[in-house]
Coordinates of C-alpha atoms and ligand atoms in Angstrom, one line a residue:
X1 CA 0.0 0.1 -0.2
X2 CA 3.3 2.5 0.7
X3 CA 4.9 1.6 -2.5
X4 CA 1.5 2.5 -4.0
X5 CA 0.6 5.8 -2.0
X6 CA 4.5 6.6 -3.4
X7 CA 3.8 5.8 -7.1
X8 CA 0.4 7.7 -7.4
X9 CA 0.6 10.6 -4.3
X10 CA -2.9 11.4 -3.4
X11 CA -5.0 8.7 -5.7
X12 CA -5.2 6.2 -3.5
X13 CA -9.1 5.9 -2.0
X14 CA -9.3 3.7 0.7
X15 CA -7.7 0.4 1.8
X16 CA -7.5 -3.0 0.5
X17 CA -10.4 -5.0 1.4
X18 CA -9.8 -8.6 2.3
X19 CA -12.2 -11.2 1.6
X20 CA -11.7 -14.9 1.0
X21 CA -12.3 -15.1 -2.3
X22 CA -11.0 -11.5 -3.6
X23 CA -10.0 -8.2 -2.7
X24 CA -10.4 -4.8 -4.3
X25 CA -8.4 -1.5 -4.0
X26 CA -9.7 1.9 -5.3
X27 CA -8.3 3.9 -7.5
X28 CA -9.4 7.1 -8.4
X29 CA -8.2 8.0 -12.3
X30 CA -10.6 10.5 -12.6
X31 CA -12.3 8.8 -14.8
X32 CA -15.9 7.3 -13.1
X33 CA -16.4 10.0 -10.0
X34 CA -17.8 6.4 -8.1
X35 CA -15.9 7.2 -5.2
X36 CA -16.3 10.8 -4.9
X37 CA -18.7 12.1 -7.4
X38 CA -17.1 15.2 -8.1
X39 CA -13.6 15.2 -8.0
X40 CA -13.2 18.9 -8.5
X41 CA -15.7 22.3 -7.5
X42 CA -17.9 22.5 -9.9
X43 CA -18.5 26.2 -12.0
X44 CA -21.8 27.6 -10.8
X45 CA -24.4 27.3 -14.0
X46 CA -27.8 27.4 -15.1
X47 CA -28.9 24.2 -17.3
X48 CA -31.2 25.3 -19.6
X49 CA -33.7 22.1 -20.6
X50 CA -35.3 22.6 -24.2
X51 CA -38.3 20.1 -24.3
X52 CA -39.2 20.2 -20.5
X53 CA -42.7 18.7 -20.9
X54 CA -40.8 15.5 -22.7
X55 CA -40.8 12.4 -22.1
X56 CA -36.7 12.2 -21.8
X57 CA -37.0 15.3 -19.2
X58 CA -39.4 13.8 -16.9
X59 CA -37.8 10.0 -17.0
X60 CA -34.1 10.9 -17.7
X61 CA -33.2 14.1 -16.9
X62 CA -35.2 16.0 -14.0
X63 CA -34.4 11.9 -12.0
X64 CA -30.7 12.2 -12.6
X65 CA -30.5 16.0 -11.8
X66 CA -32.2 14.9 -8.0
X67 CA -30.2 12.4 -7.7
X68 CA -26.9 14.1 -8.4
X69 CA -28.9 16.8 -6.4
X70 CA -29.5 14.6 -3.1
X71 CA -25.8 12.7 -3.3
X72 CA -24.1 16.2 -3.2
X73 CA -22.5 15.6 -7.4
X74 CA -24.5 19.7 -8.5
X75 CA -22.6 22.9 -7.7
X76 CA -23.9 24.8 -5.0
X77 CA -24.9 27.2 -7.4
X78 CA -27.0 25.7 -10.2
X79 CA -30.3 26.3 -11.5
X80 CA -32.1 24.3 -13.8
X81 CA -34.6 26.9 -16.0
X82 CA -37.2 24.4 -18.2
X83 CA -37.9 25.3 -21.8
X84 CA -41.6 24.2 -23.5
X85 CA -44.0 26.0 -25.5
X86 CA -47.1 25.5 -23.1
X87 CA -47.2 28.7 -20.4
X88 CA -46.5 27.8 -17.2
X89 CA -45.5 28.7 -13.4
X90 CA -42.7 27.8 -12.0
X91 CA -44.6 26.0 -9.3
X92 CA -47.2 24.4 -11.4
X93 CA -43.8 23.2 -13.5
X94 CA -42.3 21.8 -9.9
X95 CA -45.0 20.1 -9.1
X96 CA -45.3 18.2 -12.2
X97 CA -42.1 17.3 -12.3
X98 CA -42.4 15.8 -8.2
X99 CA -41.5 12.6 -7.6
X100 CA -43.8 9.9 -5.9
X101 CA -42.4 9.3 -2.8
X102 CA -40.7 6.1 -2.9
X103 CA -41.8 3.6 0.6
X104 CA -37.5 2.9 0.3
X105 CA -36.6 6.4 0.7
X106 CA -38.1 8.6 3.5
X107 CA -37.7 12.5 3.3
X108 CA -36.9 12.5 -0.4
X109 CA -40.0 14.9 -0.3
X110 CA -38.0 17.2 1.9
X111 CA -35.1 17.1 -0.6
X112 CA -37.2 17.4 -3.4
X113 CA -38.7 20.9 -2.3
X114 CA -34.8 22.4 -1.8
X115 CA -34.1 20.7 -5.2
X116 CA -37.4 22.6 -6.7
X117 CA -36.6 26.1 -5.4
X118 CA -33.5 26.0 -8.0
X119 CA -36.0 25.1 -11.1
X120 CA -37.5 27.7 -13.2
X121 CA -39.7 27.6 -15.9
X122 CA -39.8 29.6 -19.2
X123 CA -41.9 29.2 -22.1
X124 CA -40.2 29.5 -25.6
X125 CA -41.6 30.0 -28.7
X126 CA -38.9 28.1 -30.8
X127 CA -39.9 29.8 -34.4
X128 CA -40.0 33.0 -32.5
X129 CA -36.7 34.7 -32.1
X130 CA -38.3 37.3 -29.9
X131 CA -38.6 33.9 -27.5
X132 CA -35.2 33.5 -27.0
X133 CA -34.3 37.5 -26.5
X134 CA -36.6 36.7 -23.6
X135 CA -35.0 33.8 -22.8
X136 CA -31.5 35.4 -22.4
X137 CA -33.4 38.7 -20.7
X138 CA -34.4 36.0 -18.2
X139 CA -31.1 34.2 -17.8
X140 CA -29.4 37.4 -17.7
X141 CA -31.6 38.1 -14.5
X142 CA -30.6 34.3 -13.1
X143 CA -27.5 34.9 -13.4
X144 CA -27.4 38.1 -11.2
X145 CA -29.8 36.5 -9.0
X146 CA -28.1 33.2 -8.3
X147 CA -24.6 33.9 -9.2
X148 CA -24.3 32.0 -11.9
X149 CA -21.6 33.5 -13.6
X150 CA -23.1 33.4 -17.7
X151 CA -22.5 29.8 -17.5
X152 CA -25.2 27.9 -19.5
X153 CA -25.4 24.5 -20.7
X154 CA -28.2 24.4 -23.6
X155 CA -30.2 20.6 -23.5
X156 CA -31.6 20.1 -26.2
X157 CA -34.3 17.0 -25.1
X158 CA -36.4 17.4 -28.7
X159 CA -37.0 15.7 -31.4
X160 CA -34.0 16.3 -33.4
X161 CA -36.0 17.8 -36.6
X162 CA -35.6 20.8 -34.3
X163 CA -32.3 20.8 -33.3
X164 CA -31.1 23.0 -36.4
X165 CA -33.4 25.7 -35.8
X166 CA -32.8 25.7 -32.0
X167 CA -28.8 25.9 -32.4
X168 CA -29.8 28.8 -34.3
X169 CA -32.2 30.8 -32.0
X170 CA -29.4 30.3 -29.4
X171 CA -27.0 31.5 -31.9
X172 CA -29.3 34.7 -32.9
X173 CA -30.1 35.5 -28.9
X174 CA -26.2 36.0 -28.7
X175 CA -26.3 33.1 -26.2
X176 CA -24.3 30.9 -27.9
X177 CA -20.7 32.7 -27.1
X178 CA -18.2 32.6 -24.5
X179 CA -17.0 35.2 -22.7
X180 CA -13.2 35.8 -21.9
X181 CA -11.8 33.9 -18.7
X182 CA -13.0 30.9 -16.7
X183 CA -16.7 32.0 -16.9
X184 CA -19.0 32.8 -19.4
X185 CA -18.8 29.4 -20.9
X186 CA -22.2 28.0 -23.1
X187 CA -22.4 24.4 -23.9
X188 CA -24.9 22.2 -26.5
X189 CA -26.0 19.0 -25.9
X190 CA -27.5 16.8 -28.7
X191 CA -28.6 13.6 -28.1
X192 CA -28.4 10.7 -31.4
X193 CA -29.3 10.5 -34.2
X194 CA -26.8 12.6 -35.8
X195 CA -28.4 12.6 -38.7
X196 CA -30.4 10.3 -41.3
X197 CA -27.2 9.8 -43.3
X198 CA -24.0 11.0 -43.7
X199 CA -25.2 14.2 -45.3
X200 CA -28.1 14.9 -43.1
X201 CA -25.2 14.3 -40.0
X202 CA -23.0 17.0 -42.1
X203 CA -26.1 19.4 -42.5
X204 CA -26.5 19.2 -38.7
X205 CA -22.7 19.5 -37.9
X206 CA -22.6 22.7 -40.0
X207 CA -26.1 24.1 -38.4
X208 CA -24.6 23.9 -34.9
X209 CA -21.5 25.4 -35.8
X210 CA -23.0 28.6 -37.1
X211 CA -23.1 29.3 -33.5
X212 CA -20.7 26.9 -31.1
X213 CA -17.3 25.8 -31.2
X214 CA -16.4 22.3 -31.8
X215 CA -15.4 22.3 -28.1
X216 CA -18.6 23.7 -27.2
X217 CA -20.5 20.6 -29.0
X218 CA -21.6 17.9 -26.4
X219 CA -23.4 14.8 -28.6
X220 CA -24.7 12.3 -26.1
X221 CA -24.1 8.4 -26.4
X222 CA -25.9 7.1 -23.6
X223 CA -23.3 3.9 -23.5
X224 CA -20.2 5.7 -23.6
X225 CA -21.7 6.9 -19.6
X226 CA -21.9 3.0 -18.7
X227 CA -19.3 2.4 -15.7
X228 CA -19.0 -0.7 -17.4
X229 CA -18.4 0.5 -20.4
X230 CA -15.8 3.0 -19.3
X231 CA -14.0 0.1 -17.7
X232 CA -12.9 -1.2 -20.4
X233 CA -9.9 1.5 -21.3
X234 CA -8.9 0.4 -17.4
X235 CA -8.9 -3.1 -18.0
X236 CA -7.1 -3.1 -20.7
X237 CA -4.9 -0.1 -20.4
X238 CA -4.1 -0.2 -16.6
X239 CA -2.8 -4.1 -16.8
X240 CA -0.3 -5.4 -18.8
X241 CA -1.3 -8.9 -18.7
X242 CA -4.1 -8.8 -21.0
X243 CA -2.8 -6.3 -24.0
X244 CA -0.2 -8.9 -24.9
X245 CA -3.3 -10.9 -25.6
X246 CA -5.5 -8.6 -27.2
X247 CA -4.7 -9.3 -30.8
X248 CA -5.6 -11.9 -34.5
X249 CA -2.7 -13.9 -32.4
X250 CA -4.3 -14.9 -30.3
X251 CA -8.0 -13.9 -30.2
X252 CA -10.2 -15.4 -33.1
X253 CA -13.7 -13.8 -32.6
X254 CA -14.9 -11.1 -30.9
X255 CA -19.1 -10.8 -30.2
X256 CA -20.6 -7.3 -28.6
X257 CA -24.4 -7.8 -27.8
X258 CA -27.1 -5.7 -26.8
X259 CA -30.5 -7.4 -26.9
X260 CA -33.5 -6.6 -25.8
X261 CA -36.7 -8.0 -24.3
X262 CA -38.7 -3.9 -24.8
X263 CA -40.6 -3.5 -27.9
X264 CA -40.7 -0.2 -30.1
X265 CA -43.1 1.2 -27.1
X266 CA -44.4 4.5 -28.3
X267 CA -41.8 5.3 -30.5
X268 CA -42.9 4.2 -33.7
X269 CA -42.9 7.1 -35.5
X270 CA -39.1 7.3 -34.9
X271 CA -38.5 3.6 -35.4
X272 CA -40.1 3.2 -38.6
X273 CA -37.6 5.9 -40.1
X274 CA -34.3 4.2 -38.1
X275 CA -34.6 1.1 -37.9
X276 CA -31.8 -0.8 -35.7
X277 CA -29.0 0.1 -38.0
X278 CA -29.6 3.4 -37.2
X279 CA -30.9 3.0 -33.7
X280 CA -27.9 1.1 -32.2
X281 CA -25.3 0.3 -34.8
X282 CA -24.3 4.0 -35.7
X283 CA -23.8 5.3 -32.3
X284 CA -23.6 2.5 -29.5
X285 CA -22.2 -0.6 -30.8
X286 CA -19.5 1.3 -33.0
X287 CA -18.3 3.3 -29.9
X288 CA -18.0 0.0 -27.9
X289 CA -16.3 -1.6 -30.9
X290 CA -14.2 1.0 -30.8
X291 CA -13.5 0.7 -27.5
X292 CA -12.5 -2.8 -27.9
X293 CA -10.3 -2.4 -31.0
X294 CA -8.1 0.8 -30.2
X295 CA -4.8 1.3 -29.6
X296 CA -3.5 2.8 -26.5
X297 CA -3.2 6.8 -26.8
X298 CA -0.3 8.1 -25.2
X299 CA -2.0 9.4 -22.1
X300 CA -5.7 9.5 -21.3
X301 CA -6.9 12.9 -22.8
X302 CA -9.9 13.5 -25.1
X303 CA -8.9 14.5 -28.5
X304 CA -5.9 11.1 -28.2
X305 CA -8.6 8.7 -27.2
X306 CA -11.0 9.9 -29.6
X307 CA -8.2 10.0 -32.3
X308 CA -7.6 6.0 -31.5
X309 CA -11.2 5.3 -32.1
X310 CA -11.1 7.7 -35.6
X311 CA -8.2 5.5 -36.7
X312 CA -11.0 2.2 -36.1
X313 CA -13.6 3.7 -38.2
X314 CA -11.3 4.4 -40.4
X315 CA -10.1 1.0 -40.7
X316 CA -13.4 -0.8 -41.1
X317 CA -13.4 -2.7 -43.8
X318 CA -16.0 -1.5 -46.5
X319 CA -18.9 -3.8 -45.9
X320 CA -19.2 -6.7 -48.8
X321 CA -22.6 -5.3 -50.3
X322 CA -22.9 -6.8 -53.2
X323 CA -23.3 -10.0 -51.4
X324 CA -25.0 -8.8 -48.1
X325 CA -26.1 -11.6 -46.9
X326 CA -23.1 -13.8 -46.0
X327 CA -22.5 -10.9 -43.3
X328 CA -25.7 -9.4 -42.3
X329 CA -29.0 -10.7 -40.9
X330 CA -31.7 -8.6 -40.6
X331 CA -34.8 -9.2 -38.8
X332 CA -38.3 -8.6 -37.2
X333 CA -40.2 -9.7 -33.8
X334 CA -43.1 -10.5 -34.9
X335 CA -45.8 -11.9 -32.0
X336 CA -44.6 -13.8 -29.1
X337 CA -44.2 -14.4 -25.2
X338 CA -41.8 -11.9 -23.3
X339 CA -41.0 -13.2 -19.3
X340 CA -44.4 -15.2 -19.9
X341 CA -46.4 -12.0 -21.3
X342 CA -48.2 -12.7 -24.8
X343 CA -46.5 -9.3 -27.4
X344 CA -48.0 -8.0 -30.6
X345 CA -45.2 -8.2 -33.1
X346 CA -43.8 -5.3 -34.5
X347 CA -46.4 -4.7 -36.9
X348 CA -49.2 -4.3 -34.7
X349 CA -47.6 -2.0 -32.3
X350 CA -49.0 1.8 -32.8
X351 CA -48.0 3.9 -35.5
X352 CA -46.6 1.0 -36.9
X353 CA -47.6 0.0 -40.9
X354 CA -49.0 -3.8 -41.1
X355 CA -46.3 -4.6 -43.9
X356 CA -43.4 -2.3 -42.9
X357 CA -40.1 -3.8 -43.6
X358 CA -38.5 -2.0 -41.1
X359 CA -35.4 -4.5 -39.7
X360 CA -35.7 -4.5 -35.6
X361 CA -32.6 -7.2 -34.8
X362 CA -29.6 -7.4 -36.8
X363 CA -26.3 -9.4 -36.3
X364 CA -23.3 -8.4 -38.8
X365 CA -20.4 -9.5 -39.2
X366 CA -17.2 -6.9 -39.6
X367 CA -13.3 -6.7 -39.8
X368 CA -10.8 -4.5 -39.1
X369 CA -8.2 -3.6 -41.4
X370 CA -4.9 -3.4 -39.5
X371 CA -1.9 -5.5 -38.2
X372 CA -3.6 -6.1 -34.5
X373 CA -7.3 -6.9 -36.3
X374 CA -6.3 -8.7 -39.4
X375 CA -9.1 -11.5 -40.3
X376 CA -11.1 -11.5 -36.7
X377 CA -14.6 -11.3 -37.2
X378 CA -16.5 -8.9 -34.7
X379 CA -19.7 -10.2 -34.9
X380 CA -22.0 -7.2 -33.5
X381 CA -25.5 -8.4 -32.4
X382 CA -28.7 -6.2 -31.6
X383 CA -32.6 -6.6 -31.4
X384 CA -35.6 -6.0 -30.1
X385 CA -37.8 -8.3 -28.3
X386 CA -35.4 -11.2 -27.4
X387 CA -35.7 -13.3 -25.0
X388 CA -33.5 -11.5 -22.4
X389 CA -32.0 -8.1 -21.9
X390 CA -28.1 -9.0 -22.2
X391 CA -25.1 -6.2 -23.2
X392 CA -22.1 -7.7 -23.0
X393 CA -18.4 -8.0 -24.8
X394 CA -17.2 -11.1 -25.4
X395 CA -13.6 -11.9 -26.1
X396 CA -13.4 -15.6 -27.5
X397 CA -9.7 -16.8 -28.0
X398 CA -8.1 -19.6 -30.1
X399 CA -8.2 -22.5 -28.4
X400 CA -4.5 -24.2 -28.0
X401 CA -2.0 -25.2 -31.0
X402 CA -1.5 -28.7 -29.8
X403 CA -2.9 -30.6 -27.0
X404 CA -1.1 -32.7 -25.5
X405 CA -3.9 -34.2 -23.8
X406 CA -6.1 -35.5 -27.0
X407 CA -5.0 -38.9 -26.7
X408 CA -6.0 -39.5 -23.2
X409 CA -8.7 -37.3 -22.9
X410 CA -10.1 -37.6 -26.7
X411 CA -11.7 -34.7 -27.0
X412 CA -11.4 -30.6 -28.4
X413 CA -10.0 -28.7 -25.5
X414 CA -12.4 -25.2 -25.6
X415 CA -11.4 -22.1 -26.1
X416 CA -10.9 -19.4 -23.2
X417 CA -13.5 -16.6 -23.3
X418 CA -13.4 -13.5 -21.3
X419 CA -16.4 -11.9 -21.0
X420 CA -17.2 -8.1 -20.3
X421 CA -20.6 -7.7 -18.9
X422 CA -22.8 -4.6 -19.0
X423 CA -26.4 -5.8 -18.2
X424 CA -27.8 -7.6 -16.5
X425 CA -24.5 -7.8 -14.1
X426 CA -21.6 -5.4 -14.6
X427 CA -19.1 -8.0 -14.0
X428 CA -15.8 -9.7 -15.8
X429 CA -15.3 -13.5 -16.2
X430 CA -12.7 -15.3 -17.8
X431 CA -13.7 -18.7 -18.7
X432 CA -10.7 -21.3 -18.3
X433 CA -9.9 -25.1 -18.4
X434 CA -9.5 -27.3 -14.9
X435 CA -9.2 -30.5 -13.8
X436 CA -12.4 -32.2 -13.0
X437 CA -11.4 -33.7 -9.3
X438 CA -11.7 -36.9 -8.7
X439 CA -9.7 -40.1 -10.0
X440 CA -10.0 -40.4 -13.8
X441 CA -8.5 -37.3 -15.7
X442 CA -11.8 -35.2 -16.8
X443 CA -11.8 -31.6 -18.5
X444 CA -13.8 -28.8 -16.5
X445 CA -14.8 -25.4 -17.7
X446 CA -14.5 -23.0 -14.8
X447 CA -15.4 -19.8 -14.3
X448 CA -13.9 -16.9 -12.4
X449 CA -16.0 -14.0 -12.0
X450 CA -15.0 -10.3 -11.3
X451 CA -18.2 -8.5 -9.9
X452 CA -18.2 -4.4 -10.4
X453 CA -19.7 -3.5 -7.3
X454 CA -18.0 -6.0 -5.7
X455 CA -16.2 -4.2 -2.1
X456 CA -17.7 -0.9 -3.9
X457 CA -20.3 0.8 -1.4
X458 CA -19.9 4.2 -2.7
X459 CA -22.9 6.2 -5.3
X460 CA -23.6 4.7 -8.2
X461 CA -24.0 7.4 -11.0
X462 CA -26.2 6.0 -13.7
X463 CA -25.7 7.3 -17.8
X464 CA -27.2 10.5 -17.6
X465 CA -26.1 12.0 -14.3
X466 CA -22.6 10.6 -15.5
X467 CA -23.2 12.8 -18.7
X468 CA -24.7 15.6 -16.7
X469 CA -21.9 16.3 -14.6
X470 CA -19.6 16.0 -17.4
X471 CA -21.0 18.4 -19.4
X472 CA -21.2 20.9 -16.2
X473 CA -17.1 20.1 -16.0
X474 CA -16.7 20.6 -20.0
X475 CA -15.4 16.6 -19.9
X476 CA -15.9 15.4 -23.8
X477 CA -14.4 12.5 -23.2
X478 CA -17.4 10.1 -23.4
X479 CA -19.7 12.7 -26.2
X480 CA -18.9 11.3 -29.8
X481 CA -16.8 14.3 -32.4
X482 CA -17.9 15.1 -35.3
X483 CA -15.5 12.7 -37.4
X484 CA -16.5 9.4 -35.7
X485 CA -20.3 10.2 -36.2
X486 CA -19.2 10.5 -40.2
X487 CA -17.0 7.8 -40.3
X488 CA -19.6 5.6 -38.6
X489 CA -22.4 7.0 -41.3
X490 CA -19.5 6.6 -44.0
X491 CA -19.3 3.1 -43.7
X492 CA -23.0 2.1 -42.7
X493 CA -25.1 4.7 -45.4
X494 CA -23.7 2.1 -48.2
X495 CA -25.3 -1.0 -45.9
X496 CA -28.5 1.0 -45.4
X497 CA -28.4 2.0 -49.0
X498 CA -28.5 -1.6 -50.7
X499 CA -30.5 -2.9 -47.5
X500 CA -33.8 -0.3 -48.0
X501 CA -33.5 -1.3 -52.4
X502 CA -36.7 -2.0 -52.6
X503 CA -35.7 -5.1 -54.0
X504 CA -33.6 -6.3 -50.6
X505 CA -36.3 -4.9 -48.6
X506 CA -38.4 -7.8 -48.1
X507 CA -35.5 -10.2 -49.2
X508 CA -33.2 -9.5 -46.2
X509 CA -36.0 -9.7 -43.4
X510 CA -36.3 -12.6 -41.5
X511 CA -38.9 -12.9 -38.8
X512 CA -38.7 -13.8 -35.5
X513 CA -40.9 -14.6 -32.3
X514 CA -40.6 -11.7 -29.5
X515 CA -39.3 -14.0 -26.8
X516 CA -36.6 -15.9 -29.0
X517 CA -32.7 -14.5 -29.4
X518 CA -33.8 -13.9 -33.0
X519 CA -33.7 -15.2 -36.4
X520 CA -32.4 -19.1 -36.0
X521 CA -28.9 -19.0 -36.9
X522 CA -28.2 -15.4 -36.3
X523 CA -26.2 -15.9 -33.9
X524 CA -23.4 -18.4 -35.1
X525 CA -21.6 -16.2 -36.3
Ligands
BG6_601 C1 -31.3 4.1 -27.1 C2 -32.4 3.7 -28.1 O1 -30.3 4.6 -27.6 O2 -30.8 2.8 -26.4 C3 -32.9 2.6 -27.7 O3 -32.6 4.3 -28.9 C4 -32.8 1.2 -26.9 O4 -34.1 1.4 -29.2 C5 -31.9 2.1 -26.7 O5 -33.5 0.6 -26.6 C6 -30.9 0.4 -24.9 O6 -30.8 1.2 -24.4 P1 -29.8 0.1 -23.1 O7 -29.2 1.3 -21.8 O8 -31.2 0.2 -22.4 O9 -29.1 -0.5 -23.6

């Protein structure tokens, strides 16, 4: 322990905890912020949420902000301004968002009142520039009253079709410019989808950049804010033992799986246009792939990490679109049972046409053309209404080059497998072979598990809490950079075009029963 403190002054947070089966030491590398929510004091600021009466604000943003508040994770001088079209008083807005009292957390009501005092509401007509001038005046008054010092985050929790308009209006009202010095910063936060294809992604970017510099733009991918996704880089680059085997010589295949039990829910309008490739692959799956495949950057700094991810996207082997069936399975769920309950098929969902050919499942085999990964297939699979919700990355290693047991055991030696579990269990598991106890010589596959929460008792940040904290800190590490967005679209666009050609739409789609694990054979890789 002393040696370690000598190496990393100030980094060690807790004594190693010893258990019969495992031991853990925790060091804050400034990454997760799990132990102490914010490593440094946060600037005072105002968070302006457009689309404040919408689903995202109510279901994700407000609960995340309230939770942060309860855990002391927000700046002392913070104001939250909800904006939407409907006129409303502050008090009505506060009441509308008040969470139901949870039996398990008495006193939440008191904390809510304290938190709600920081909430304000300003009606804004997005089409009217005068309305934005009023907003600017309101924010100016708030700065004077609450000491928020002109620091502002504009969170666009609105349908993507409004991004360009809102960014322009914010700029026209003079709200996007940053003042000299430490205070008076302005940031804009957008959620995926970043465009519908490469061209629209570039259009969106141009509109954002009319008013904002790239350093002011935060493009959210909530997968990046998941603790175990962040952990991929720690696992790979803070341990010397894994990196030497993390390549084509030892790895036979990598699988990235994000299966969901949920269907399209109330989002048919969006999903009918998007389908699984735009909804999950263009963003989340690509980011996870990049973390697994990237080279170590010289230092853990935002642009350097992003540069390495960009190199992965550049090295993606163009997809063989002339014969897509070999490497791509698309599916759509039909009726079935999930968790024992009957569920409708995709075509029976509200807002979906009865002859819809939108894929809700995809399994895609892709290759990365560089020295490290040449010839190693990456199998990316994601789908809705599958039997289980599982998010995990599996590294399948090669079999032993020569089995000395062949003549004794008469069986193949199963290869090692490393699984980085993201959901439902946050864990790392390694499967390896041992001798089965007893007189006979037999192999036994065993699993060594590390559970991420093992020996940890501090507060756990959910993805939105992490994202909000990072926006306030101005840390862009867990967000998309535009070059990555464009490269991801460049890779996917030809595939989308090919799949969406009229004659291919129906031909490529395989139907699967809700509650199954997708079209038959899709997982075989
Ligand atoms: C969203 C997609 O980005 O990610 C949804 O739009 C999907 O369709 C969701 O359900 C999955 O996220 P998670 O965190 O539940 O794996």
